[in-house]
Amino acid sequence: MIDNNQLLRFTTAGSVDDGKSTLIGRLLYDSKSIFEDQLEAIENTSKKKGHEGVDLALFTDGLRDEREQGITIDVAYRYFTTPKRKFIIADTPGHIQYTRNMVTGASTANAAIILVDARHGVIEQTKRHSFIASLLQIPHVIVCVNKMDLVDFSEDAYNNVINQFEEFSSKMLVKDVRFIPISALLGDNVVNRSENMDWYQGAPLLHTLETMHISSDINKVDARFPVQTVIRPQSDDENRDYRGYAGRVEGGIFRPGDEITVMPSGFTSKIKSIDNYSGELKEAFAPMSVSITLEDDIDISRGDMIVRSNNKPKATQDIEVMLCWLNNSPSRPRTKYSIRHTSNDQKAMIKEIVYKIDIETLERNKEDKTLHMNDISKVKIRTTKPLMIDEYRENRTTGSIILIDDTTNETVAAGMIV
Amino acid sequence: MSKYYLNYLDELESEAIFVLREVWAQFDNPVILFSGGKDSILVTHLAKKAFAPAKIPFPLMHVDTGHNFPETIKFRDDIIKELGVQLIVGSVQESIDQGRVAEEKGKNATRNALQITTLLDAIETNKIDCAIGGGRRDEEKARAKERFFSHRDDFGQWDPKNQRPELWNIFNGKHFEGEHFRAFPISNWTEMDVWNYIQRENIAIPSLYFAHEREVVWRQNSWIPNSEFLILEEHEEIVTKKVRFRTLGDITITGGIESDADTLEKIANEVSGMRQTERGNRSDDKRSESAMEDRKRQGYF
């Protein structure tokens, strides 16, 4: 066991034909993450369906309805480990009607793999997936130009895709884009370097995932600590006076002695200690779960946020967000929804739908004022009490919200604060 | 110079603690579903960390099929004593005695499916609004789509096609009277992660996980332990083997593997070289391709 291995979460979006399931199957198979009994089950099913050899794509089919229909409906999570890293794959369907699932899978990802069929080049779906990756601010995007075996491993075909992609993505906010020519079916440049593409000097996909620099993806500057709950041991004599604010650091670095402000009350104090089960810590950074004790006895509860006094988030009742509608029932005007931002629960109303984005053409529509499932739009929201916010591009946790319909308790929308 | 990133085990630990604290903050009456298996022991260990220096602020609940390994029950009672928390027991035998469920017949009869009724009854009687489980997404394909906060309707049923979207780490535990949630803090852990962490933290686990001599019978490709519930077939023979168990369920259905791994380190090494999934030795999963999904829909763990 190597102790310093990091965890990398990535998402793959794709539809039935672009080889996404085959790619995941190939990654798992070539990195020896598929067990014998799983492989046997796939071999049996492949035979039953009359496929030649093992259909690696079958490995990623989860629920019964999906196996019957041969499509991935929901987000499914897969795991594999190499000697260098542990990986979590959020495997999402790529059709337009599953935009909400793609958004869900993208929300926690460090990296996105976008598959392009080398024969067809950049198509609407590629644009949609790239747009979602940029909207959700996935720090790293890897464009895998797949099915290179079907274009005779041609460098020109690969370069065409790169040119097409760069042309349309110039307006998007993706910091780090890489391209890799692969054949998921044959395994070229997935785990092992391709012997058919000497002209490609870069690394295969797995090596890229293993070595990509991810520790700077987390905000280390703006110290944010949303309080989840207060720990007060009551029966225990020794710790009876302990009052720890439990939560996870969601940005920046906290140290004992730091001058802090509690928001929204504005009370100030100093950090007395930062504790976990093993004892007191010298510092805590995202995403560590800790308990903070303060020098002064002030009234703090769930929904409050502890921040460093010299660097505060914005406290406001008016926010603008890029909203993805997730629910079957469309938005209702002038309806109060519950809004959750970190551990803070309030009520909110959608005041204005500024525009909707047609995610096929990326054009703005200012006429349509109802939000339907899978719609992405810019909206203005008014909350009953202030939220302590950062912009989503500064901090994915303190910059995100969900809306909950109180009549059904369902999560109906997810938003990124702009 | 300090490094400002966590290794994967610390990140998984932090995520699980975050989830456990969310459960405590969002629900009135949560419990940890405690089976005595390594995953529920791990969840309990993480809960101890999440609320320190206070005690775990909610009870442990055990669904007792009556077909236990004796070692599991002793382990359960010891851990309850050590933590100073309350234990709630839902008894499958009582459900049978009350006529709520009927015992399966035949040589492969198990009480596995009967647990669903007992579990849901215990949840209802004790007014539990969130049952925290040790389910992991890598265990089985139906579990790969499970949420951290997973909604159950007022019949305790899971609807995999209509799950609440779960974005970032914002968990929505809102529910109506009579409904409840299942929460899975170690969703993102794999079997290997669990063993690496148990080894790192030196967490106590039942002796059954370590290689030991035991009377067993070869059935469905694994060594099923001899017990008062075992009905021998004609060609079957009880032998003594050095075995250990990768997962713990009912003594009637949990198959052991031949092994010499008698320390945590040896177990971790053995698991990392395994070519079979851990549930490969559980006959409850072998009944059909969607056996787990079907049970989960009805309210299984």
XYZ file of C-alpha atoms in Angstrom:
719
model
C 0.000 0.000 0.000
C 1.430 3.348 -1.017
C 0.332 6.012 1.414
C 0.331 9.133 -0.676
C -1.904 7.927 -3.470
C -4.531 10.470 -4.388
C -8.121 9.982 -5.393
C -9.170 11.157 -8.843
C -12.837 11.379 -9.807
C -13.655 11.537 -13.478
C -16.785 11.478 -15.537
C -17.462 9.969 -18.915
C -20.368 11.066 -21.008
C -21.374 9.284 -24.139
C -24.196 7.559 -25.943
C -24.762 4.046 -27.196
C -22.547 4.179 -30.254
C -19.489 6.177 -29.364
C -17.744 3.431 -27.463
C -17.963 4.846 -23.950
C -18.909 1.574 -22.293
C -16.227 -0.195 -24.285
C -13.670 2.370 -23.123
C -14.585 1.925 -19.459
C -14.629 -1.837 -19.899
C -11.193 -1.593 -21.522
C -9.770 0.570 -18.708
C -11.022 -1.849 -16.096
C -10.015 -4.934 -18.042
C -6.510 -3.829 -18.986
C -5.822 -2.460 -15.505
C -6.903 -5.882 -14.186
C -9.815 -4.496 -12.195
C -12.382 -6.975 -13.459
C -12.823 -10.085 -11.367
C -13.101 -13.564 -12.838
C -16.712 -14.103 -11.800
C -17.679 -10.765 -13.350
C -15.866 -11.687 -16.538
C -17.575 -15.079 -16.650
C -20.969 -13.432 -16.273
C -20.158 -11.077 -19.164
C -18.890 -13.933 -21.318
C -22.129 -15.827 -20.757
C -24.257 -12.821 -21.641
C -22.130 -12.078 -24.707
C -22.714 -15.624 -25.932
C -26.445 -15.425 -25.263
C -26.661 -12.231 -27.290
C -24.632 -13.777 -30.089
C -21.651 -11.411 -29.784
C -18.258 -12.618 -30.868
C -15.757 -12.647 -28.031
C -16.324 -10.667 -24.852
C -18.414 -7.519 -25.135
C -16.624 -5.282 -22.604
C -19.460 -2.785 -22.760
C -21.711 -5.209 -20.892
C -19.623 -4.691 -17.799
C -21.025 -1.243 -17.202
C -24.699 -2.121 -17.520
C -26.293 -1.966 -14.108
C -29.996 -2.061 -13.537
C -32.377 -4.545 -15.096
C -34.183 -2.012 -17.293
C -30.873 -0.860 -18.658
C -29.702 -4.361 -19.386
C -32.951 -4.966 -21.236
C -32.750 -1.761 -23.239
C -28.974 -1.767 -23.590
C -28.591 1.856 -22.437
C -27.289 3.598 -19.346
C -30.073 5.639 -17.782
C -28.630 6.774 -14.501
C -25.238 7.733 -13.164
C -23.324 4.591 -12.219
C -20.119 4.678 -10.254
C -17.158 2.415 -10.987
C -13.919 2.014 -9.129
C -10.453 0.966 -9.987
C -7.033 1.376 -8.496
C -3.601 1.375 -10.014
C -0.309 1.506 -8.107
C -0.425 5.296 -8.571
C -4.011 6.371 -7.888
C -7.505 5.369 -6.902
C -10.134 6.267 -9.489
C -13.862 6.851 -9.267
C -15.688 6.914 -12.589
C -19.080 8.611 -12.795
C -20.459 6.866 -15.843
C -23.298 8.899 -17.352
C -25.575 8.567 -20.367
C -24.983 10.983 -23.216
C -28.376 11.611 -24.812
C -29.839 15.066 -24.543
C -32.694 13.772 -22.391
C -30.140 12.752 -19.779
C -28.444 16.114 -19.426
C -29.369 16.121 -15.739
C -27.465 12.880 -15.199
C -24.436 14.288 -16.953
C -24.587 17.370 -14.771
C -24.837 15.154 -11.688
C -21.829 13.065 -12.701
C -19.836 16.177 -13.573
C -20.531 17.913 -10.265
C -17.862 16.062 -8.298
C -15.407 15.299 -11.095
C -11.774 16.414 -11.314
C -11.650 15.393 -14.948
C -13.998 14.686 -17.849
C -13.433 12.279 -20.685
C -15.188 13.351 -23.863
C -15.371 10.758 -26.601
C -15.357 11.730 -30.241
C -15.815 9.198 -33.027
C -12.873 9.776 -35.393
C -15.121 9.039 -38.384
C -17.697 11.684 -37.519
C -15.587 14.352 -35.856
C -17.110 16.925 -33.507
C -20.896 16.595 -33.481
C -23.681 18.278 -31.492
C -23.265 15.779 -28.710
C -19.563 16.603 -28.346
C -20.462 20.269 -28.004
C -23.096 19.498 -25.409
C -20.736 17.394 -23.317
C -18.009 20.019 -23.527
C -20.454 22.728 -22.565
C -21.532 20.767 -19.494
C -17.892 20.181 -18.544
C -17.207 23.890 -18.782
C -20.450 24.850 -17.008
C -19.612 22.542 -14.099
C -16.012 23.817 -14.162
C -14.393 20.432 -14.415
C -10.728 21.377 -14.148
C -9.384 18.905 -16.731
C -10.896 17.714 -19.993
C -9.510 14.820 -21.998
C -10.861 14.497 -25.513
C -10.441 10.888 -26.609
C -10.608 10.584 -30.375
C -11.958 7.037 -30.529
C -12.285 4.388 -33.230
C -8.950 5.332 -34.746
C -8.834 1.754 -36.086
C -11.726 2.645 -38.391
C -9.833 5.543 -39.991
C -6.624 3.568 -40.529
C -5.006 5.267 -37.543
C -4.705 8.407 -39.646
C -2.976 11.411 -38.108
C -4.947 13.724 -40.400
C -8.272 12.426 -39.099
C -7.031 13.049 -35.560
C -5.823 16.571 -36.355
C -9.146 17.376 -37.993
C -10.943 16.572 -34.757
C -8.534 18.725 -32.748
C -9.076 21.680 -35.094
C -12.838 21.311 -34.992
C -12.815 21.052 -31.216
C -10.578 24.047 -30.659
C -12.674 26.147 -32.990
C -15.897 25.767 -31.057
C -14.435 25.484 -27.560
C -12.507 28.750 -27.670
C -15.400 30.500 -25.950
C -15.632 27.980 -23.141
C -13.957 28.089 -19.798
C -11.986 24.908 -19.695
C -8.507 25.431 -18.333
C -6.830 22.226 -19.330
C -7.782 20.329 -22.515
C -5.803 17.340 -23.830
C -6.327 15.103 -26.847
C -5.553 11.401 -27.156
C -6.116 9.184 -30.235
C -7.439 5.799 -29.073
C -9.172 2.614 -30.058
C -11.198 1.458 -27.080
C -12.135 -1.719 -28.909
C -8.540 -2.776 -29.598
C -6.956 -1.069 -26.593
C -4.704 1.384 -28.449
C -3.527 4.201 -26.132
C -6.000 3.293 -23.377
C -3.751 1.499 -20.913
C -1.019 0.460 -23.303
C 0.739 2.624 -25.852
C -0.491 2.085 -29.406
C 1.777 0.351 -31.858
C -0.289 1.675 -34.732
C 0.207 5.396 -34.155
C 3.922 6.239 -34.047
C 3.072 9.830 -34.872
C 1.410 10.332 -31.466
C 4.044 11.389 -28.928
C 1.783 11.886 -25.915
C 0.862 9.500 -23.115
C -1.892 6.879 -23.202
C -5.128 7.675 -21.349
C -4.420 5.798 -18.122
C -0.970 7.313 -17.724
C -2.511 10.758 -18.275
C -5.087 10.096 -15.562
C -2.424 8.788 -13.213
C -0.085 11.737 -13.494
C -2.308 14.766 -14.049
C -1.739 17.414 -11.369
C -4.925 17.735 -9.297
C -3.926 19.064 -5.879
C -4.188 22.661 -7.069
C -7.802 22.129 -8.195
C -9.001 22.898 -4.675
C -9.238 26.503 -3.497
C -6.441 27.053 -0.957
C -6.961 30.795 -0.539
C -10.471 31.573 0.666
C -10.977 29.881 4.038
C -14.562 28.616 4.377
C -16.027 26.385 7.071
C -19.785 25.750 6.899
C -20.959 24.405 10.264
C -22.786 21.079 9.951
C -23.558 20.454 13.597
C -22.354 21.317 17.096
C -20.629 18.666 19.191
C -21.345 18.931 22.923
C -20.641 15.825 24.990
C -23.098 16.109 27.837
C -22.900 13.039 29.996
C -19.144 12.811 29.954
C -17.511 14.697 32.832
C -14.079 15.058 31.314
C -15.330 16.775 28.162
C -18.412 18.454 29.563
C -17.263 21.926 28.557
C -16.280 20.928 25.052
C -18.117 22.815 22.344
C -16.856 21.935 18.878
C -18.243 23.142 15.578
C -18.232 20.169 13.258
C -17.880 20.554 9.533
C -15.654 20.138 6.555
C -13.203 22.752 5.370
C -14.533 23.809 1.964
C -11.762 26.192 1.000
C -8.532 27.716 2.208
C -6.504 26.765 5.258
C -7.405 27.278 8.925
C -4.927 27.351 11.805
C -5.281 27.775 15.572
C -4.983 31.464 16.431
C -6.657 32.620 13.205
C -8.977 35.627 13.570
C -12.352 34.445 12.367
C -15.793 35.863 11.716
C -18.989 33.879 12.046
C -21.454 34.627 9.271
C -24.137 35.824 9.022
C -24.073 37.084 12.656
C -20.735 38.887 12.207
C -19.384 37.868 15.643
C -15.609 37.604 15.713
C -13.306 35.349 17.697
C -10.095 33.340 17.432
C -9.657 29.660 16.693
C -8.683 27.894 19.911
C -8.183 24.446 18.449
C -8.838 22.339 15.394
C -9.609 18.781 16.416
C -10.182 15.405 14.958
C -10.490 12.037 16.668
C -6.747 11.664 17.059
C -6.164 15.020 18.681
C -5.363 18.643 17.887
C -4.175 19.615 14.421
C -1.757 22.348 13.389
C -3.863 23.226 10.363
C -6.827 22.057 8.332
C -7.494 22.435 4.618
C -10.145 21.287 2.148
C -11.628 18.672 2.161
C -10.813 17.752 5.782
C -13.626 17.000 8.230
C -12.721 18.493 11.598
C -14.166 20.224 14.667
C -13.244 23.805 15.466
C -13.347 25.310 18.946
C -13.248 29.069 19.531
C -11.796 31.302 22.252
C -15.168 32.952 22.868
C -18.503 31.459 23.716
C -20.734 32.633 20.889
C -23.974 31.335 19.512
C -23.250 29.254 16.406
C -25.420 26.623 14.782
C -25.904 24.657 11.582
C -26.080 26.899 8.553
C -23.549 29.390 9.899
C -20.169 29.741 8.242
C -16.819 30.330 9.923
C -14.447 32.344 7.709
C -11.219 34.247 8.206
C -12.001 37.842 9.127
C -9.876 39.319 6.360
C -11.476 37.260 3.581
C -15.241 36.963 3.641
C -17.725 35.568 1.137
C -20.516 37.796 -0.085
C -23.658 37.759 2.079
C -26.674 38.378 -0.126
C -30.320 37.565 -0.701
C -30.058 38.072 -4.440
C -28.088 35.558 -6.440
C -27.650 34.858 -10.121
C -27.154 31.257 -11.054
C -26.793 28.978 -14.029
C -29.576 26.560 -13.226
C -30.104 23.036 -14.499
C -33.695 21.857 -14.100
C -33.736 18.243 -12.937
C -37.381 17.408 -12.410
C -40.219 16.121 -14.576
C -42.531 18.914 -13.430
C -41.577 22.267 -14.889
C -40.798 25.335 -12.795
C -43.744 27.279 -11.411
C -43.590 31.073 -11.385
C -43.750 32.860 -8.036
C -43.425 29.583 -6.127
C -41.377 29.318 -2.984
C -38.811 26.557 -3.107
C -36.465 25.421 -0.388
C -32.919 26.338 -1.256
C -29.876 24.589 0.189
C -26.451 26.162 0.067
C -23.756 24.240 2.010
C -25.480 23.476 5.344
C -27.765 26.477 5.082
C -31.488 25.916 4.415
C -33.653 28.827 3.337
C -36.645 29.596 1.142
C -36.254 31.102 -2.287
C -38.163 32.258 -5.333
C -37.070 32.336 -8.959
C -37.512 36.029 -9.734
C -36.516 36.030 -13.343
C -35.459 33.661 -16.068
C -32.885 35.755 -17.892
C -32.299 33.321 -20.730
C -32.318 29.660 -21.547
C -29.467 27.973 -23.389
C -30.207 25.723 -26.306
C -27.620 23.108 -25.551
C -27.585 21.804 -29.115
C -26.646 25.174 -30.625
C -25.480 26.980 -27.456
C -27.701 29.902 -28.462
C -29.584 31.976 -25.915
C -33.360 31.988 -25.820
C -34.898 34.949 -24.001
C -38.522 34.211 -24.898
C -39.220 30.883 -23.222
C -39.901 31.502 -19.544
C -40.602 28.016 -18.234
C -37.940 25.590 -17.100
C -38.376 21.979 -18.175
C -36.341 18.942 -17.275
C -32.776 19.165 -18.632
C -33.065 22.898 -19.375
C -30.067 25.024 -18.522
C -30.746 28.673 -17.937
C -29.524 31.773 -16.249
C -31.912 32.864 -13.505
C -32.178 35.426 -10.718
C -33.130 34.040 -7.321
C -34.234 35.903 -4.209
C -33.824 34.195 -0.839
C -35.623 34.918 2.453
C -32.335 35.254 4.345
C -28.796 35.970 3.164
C -26.589 33.206 1.806
C -22.806 33.428 2.214
C -21.668 32.834 -1.336
C -18.650 32.664 -3.574
C -18.742 32.418 -7.337
C -18.856 28.830 -8.530
C -15.652 29.250 -10.500
C -13.872 30.262 -7.278
C -15.332 27.495 -5.140
C -17.502 24.610 -6.270
C -18.957 24.071 -2.791
C -19.747 27.575 -1.579
C -20.744 28.461 -5.149
C -23.442 25.830 -5.626
C -27.089 25.463 -4.572
C -29.991 23.073 -5.014
C -33.703 23.830 -5.077
C -36.186 21.497 -3.372
C -39.920 21.428 -4.079
C -41.655 21.426 -0.690
C -44.769 19.718 -2.051
C -42.802 16.623 -3.111
C -39.480 17.045 -1.240
C -37.695 16.284 -4.495
C -34.523 18.018 -5.617
C -35.776 19.900 -8.671
C -32.833 22.045 -9.721
C -29.114 22.560 -9.248
C -27.393 25.887 -9.684
C -23.961 27.377 -10.071
C -23.571 30.897 -8.765
C -22.172 33.401 -11.267
C 6.904 22.046 3.696
C 3.407 20.707 4.242
C 1.486 19.037 1.495
C -2.000 20.355 0.937
C -3.732 17.272 -0.320
C -5.157 14.179 1.306
C -4.296 10.642 0.353
C -7.237 8.574 -0.857
C -7.962 6.899 2.490
C -8.026 10.229 4.320
C -10.282 11.667 1.637
C -12.670 8.716 1.879
C -12.652 8.989 5.665
C -13.395 12.699 5.523
C -16.230 12.142 3.059
C -17.788 9.450 5.267
C -17.560 11.658 8.364
C -19.197 14.472 6.414
C -22.068 12.157 5.421
C -22.532 10.880 8.997
C -22.702 14.428 10.337
C -25.240 15.343 7.646
C -27.376 12.388 8.737
C -27.262 13.512 12.357
C -28.119 17.085 11.368
C -30.937 16.247 8.966
C -32.765 13.405 10.736
C -34.509 13.092 14.101
C -33.954 9.436 14.748
C -31.182 7.729 12.786
C -29.601 4.343 13.535
C -26.580 2.462 12.245
C -27.553 -0.904 10.768
C -25.060 -3.175 12.466
C -24.572 -6.703 11.182
C -21.243 -7.471 12.787
C -19.649 -7.536 9.347
C -16.575 -5.470 8.516
C -18.492 -2.774 6.629
C -20.867 -1.973 9.472
C -17.935 -2.111 11.903
C -16.151 0.404 9.691
C -19.192 2.700 9.615
C -19.399 2.500 13.398
C -15.692 3.337 13.695
C -16.187 6.358 11.416
C -19.195 7.486 13.475
C -17.014 7.342 16.580
C -14.591 9.677 14.804
C -17.326 11.966 13.464
C -18.729 12.867 16.881
C -15.671 12.679 19.135
C -15.194 13.527 21.938
C -18.934 12.866 22.349
C -20.340 9.353 22.086
C -22.048 8.224 18.890
C -25.349 10.090 19.290
C -27.614 7.352 17.906
C -28.279 3.629 18.469
C -27.018 0.608 16.573
C -29.665 -1.683 15.130
C -29.143 -5.362 14.454
C -31.520 -7.435 12.351
C -31.065 -10.811 13.985
C -31.946 -13.722 11.707
C -31.270 -16.251 14.457
C -28.853 -17.923 12.042
C -25.785 -16.153 13.328
C -22.224 -17.102 13.765
C -21.870 -17.148 17.588
C -18.701 -15.055 17.167
C -20.699 -12.257 15.543
C -23.103 -11.894 18.452
C -20.302 -11.768 20.988
C -18.510 -9.142 18.927
C -21.703 -7.091 18.711
C -22.270 -7.163 22.456
C -18.663 -6.203 23.177
C -18.713 -3.212 20.855
C -22.003 -1.943 22.297
C -20.482 -2.059 25.765
C -17.317 -0.292 24.656
C -19.165 2.521 22.859
C -21.852 2.966 25.492
C -24.600 3.223 22.898
C -28.037 1.660 22.746
C -28.674 -1.544 20.774
C -31.981 -2.179 19.004
C -32.600 -5.758 17.871
C -35.127 -6.720 15.219
C -35.725 -10.449 15.409
C -36.581 -12.539 12.361
C -37.597 -15.394 14.692
C -40.217 -13.088 16.224
C -41.466 -12.140 12.760
C -41.849 -15.857 12.021
C -43.557 -16.551 15.354
C -45.965 -13.696 14.758
C -46.789 -15.059 11.315
C -45.440 -11.957 9.576
C -43.229 -14.134 7.373
C -42.930 -17.824 6.568
C -39.713 -19.809 6.679
C -38.342 -20.948 3.319
C -38.332 -24.702 2.694
C -35.667 -26.971 1.249
C -31.954 -27.469 1.527
C -30.972 -24.029 0.298
C -33.576 -22.301 2.467
C -32.313 -19.086 4.032
C -33.724 -16.340 6.155
C -32.083 -13.745 3.977
C -35.266 -12.490 2.289
C -37.216 -12.624 5.560
C -34.962 -9.927 6.993
C -36.687 -7.345 4.814
C -39.944 -7.585 6.787
C -38.175 -7.583 10.138
C -36.039 -4.617 9.149
C -38.999 -2.572 7.918
C -41.037 -3.494 11.023
C -38.172 -2.419 13.292
C -37.822 0.852 11.386
C -41.540 1.539 11.776
C -41.840 0.493 15.436
C -38.834 2.537 16.495
C -39.861 5.519 14.331
C -36.483 5.485 12.587
C -36.174 8.060 9.816
C -32.716 7.132 8.597
C -30.956 3.786 8.631
C -27.229 4.111 8.023
C -25.749 1.153 6.182
C -22.350 -0.114 5.131
C -23.364 -0.641 1.491
C -20.662 0.068 -1.079
C -21.138 0.831 -4.746
C -18.414 -1.579 -5.816
C -20.173 -4.562 -4.250
C -22.790 -5.272 -6.829
C -24.139 -3.701 -9.995
C -27.468 -2.537 -8.527
C -25.532 -0.804 -5.751
C -23.387 1.078 -8.280
C -26.281 3.521 -8.728
C -27.130 3.990 -5.067
C -27.106 7.510 -3.631
C -25.443 8.565 -0.376
C -28.925 9.584 0.823
C -31.359 7.087 -0.602
C -35.082 7.646 -0.326
C -37.531 4.911 0.714
C -41.276 5.341 0.310
C -43.782 4.571 3.067
C -43.648 0.885 2.112
C -39.881 0.967 2.534
C -39.365 0.488 -1.188
C -36.526 1.776 -3.351
C -37.359 3.080 -6.807
C -34.070 2.987 -8.725
C -35.518 4.807 -11.733
C -36.787 7.701 -9.699
C -33.912 8.542 -7.393
C -33.254 12.058 -6.256
C -30.377 13.637 -8.133
C -27.392 14.093 -5.841
C -25.028 16.864 -6.884
C -21.776 17.961 -5.283
C -22.124 17.049 -1.631
C -25.523 18.580 -1.053
C -27.718 15.861 0.397
C -31.487 16.198 0.455
C -32.955 14.171 3.318
C -36.381 15.828 3.337
C -39.159 13.300 3.729
C -42.781 12.894 4.683
C -44.134 11.090 7.739
C -43.703 7.339 7.392
C -40.990 7.528 4.755
C -37.388 6.943 5.605
C -33.910 7.161 4.188
C -30.968 4.862 3.903
C -27.610 6.564 4.132
C -24.392 5.014 2.839
C -21.317 6.859 4.126
C -18.845 4.383 2.596
C -20.436 4.320 -0.868
C -17.142 5.178 -2.537
C -14.988 2.621 -0.728
C -13.930 -0.609 -2.391
C -13.267 -3.876 -0.600
C -9.556 -3.150 -0.854
C -9.985 0.339 0.625
C -11.874 -1.163 3.553
C -9.092 -3.649 4.296
C -6.336 -1.074 3.868
C -8.131 1.245 6.258
C -8.904 -1.451 8.831
C -5.234 -2.352 8.770
C -4.101 1.266 9.028
C -6.434 2.031 11.932
C -6.041 -1.386 13.490
C -9.808 -1.768 13.871
C -11.013 -4.842 15.755
C -13.034 -7.256 13.612
C -14.589 -10.663 14.362
C -12.209 -13.626 14.410
C -14.175 -15.150 11.510
C -12.312 -12.933 9.061
C -9.012 -14.533 10.063
C -7.964 -17.995 8.947
C -9.066 -20.640 11.456
C -9.866 -24.358 11.599
C -13.553 -25.057 11.073
C -15.959 -27.838 10.150
C -17.285 -27.102 6.688
C -19.008 -28.669 3.715
C -18.286 -27.945 0.006
C -21.393 -26.448 -1.589
C -21.921 -24.005 -4.491
C -18.181 -23.489 -4.923
C -17.395 -22.479 -1.372
C -17.007 -23.891 2.138
C -20.307 -23.577 4.023
C -19.819 -23.836 7.813
C -21.325 -26.690 9.782
C -24.071 -25.491 12.110
C -27.286 -26.724 13.704
C -29.126 -25.414 10.625
C -27.148 -27.363 8.043
C -28.983 -30.149 6.229
C -26.508 -32.510 4.583
C -27.141 -33.933 1.131
C -26.278 -37.552 0.504
C -23.006 -36.966 -1.305
C -21.877 -34.170 1.002
C -19.339 -34.641 3.717
C -18.259 -32.523 6.659
C -14.530 -31.889 6.746
C -12.211 -29.676 8.789
C -10.412 -26.990 6.842
C -8.434 -23.850 7.536
C -10.792 -21.178 6.232
C -11.715 -17.560 6.601
C -14.710 -15.495 5.500
C -14.549 -12.491 3.173
C -18.021 -11.287 4.087
C -20.232 -12.241 6.989
C -23.892 -13.017 6.561
C -26.016 -15.817 7.925
C -24.083 -18.910 8.900
C -26.311 -20.879 6.501
C -25.263 -19.016 3.366
C -21.847 -17.520 3.996
C -19.146 -19.504 2.281
C -15.562 -19.462 3.451
C -12.404 -19.683 1.418
C -9.353 -21.777 2.216
C -6.732 -19.424 3.529
C -3.722 -19.053 5.799
C -4.249 -15.307 6.260
C -4.347 -14.867 10.025
C -3.280 -11.212 10.323
C -4.746 -7.998 8.878
C -1.666 -7.588 6.732
C -1.966 -11.078 5.285
C -5.670 -10.523 4.639
C -5.009 -7.268 2.780
C -2.374 -9.023 0.703
C -4.681 -11.914 -0.008
C -7.561 -9.633 -1.020
C -5.374 -7.618 -3.372
C -4.545 -10.812 -5.251
C -8.134 -12.090 -5.366
C -9.669 -12.774 -8.731
C -13.247 -13.295 -7.473
C -15.582 -10.625 -6.096
C -16.326 -10.913 -2.392
C -20.020 -11.564 -2.935
C -19.067 -14.446 -5.229
C -19.262 -16.602 -2.104
C -22.733 -15.435 -1.123
C -25.401 -17.787 -2.410
C -28.066 -15.111 -1.847
C -26.679 -13.170 -4.803
C -26.499 -16.174 -7.080
C -30.219 -16.747 -7.431
C -30.624 -14.565 -10.532
C -28.844 -11.809 -12.407
C -30.930 -9.138 -10.739
C -31.218 -10.828 -7.315
C -29.760 -7.871 -5.444
C -31.765 -5.249 -7.335
C -35.018 -7.120 -6.681
C -34.331 -7.360 -2.955
C -33.240 -3.734 -2.748
C -36.435 -2.555 -4.420
C -38.410 -4.254 -1.656
C -36.416 -2.625 1.106
C -33.328 -4.779 1.599
C -30.159 -3.276 3.022
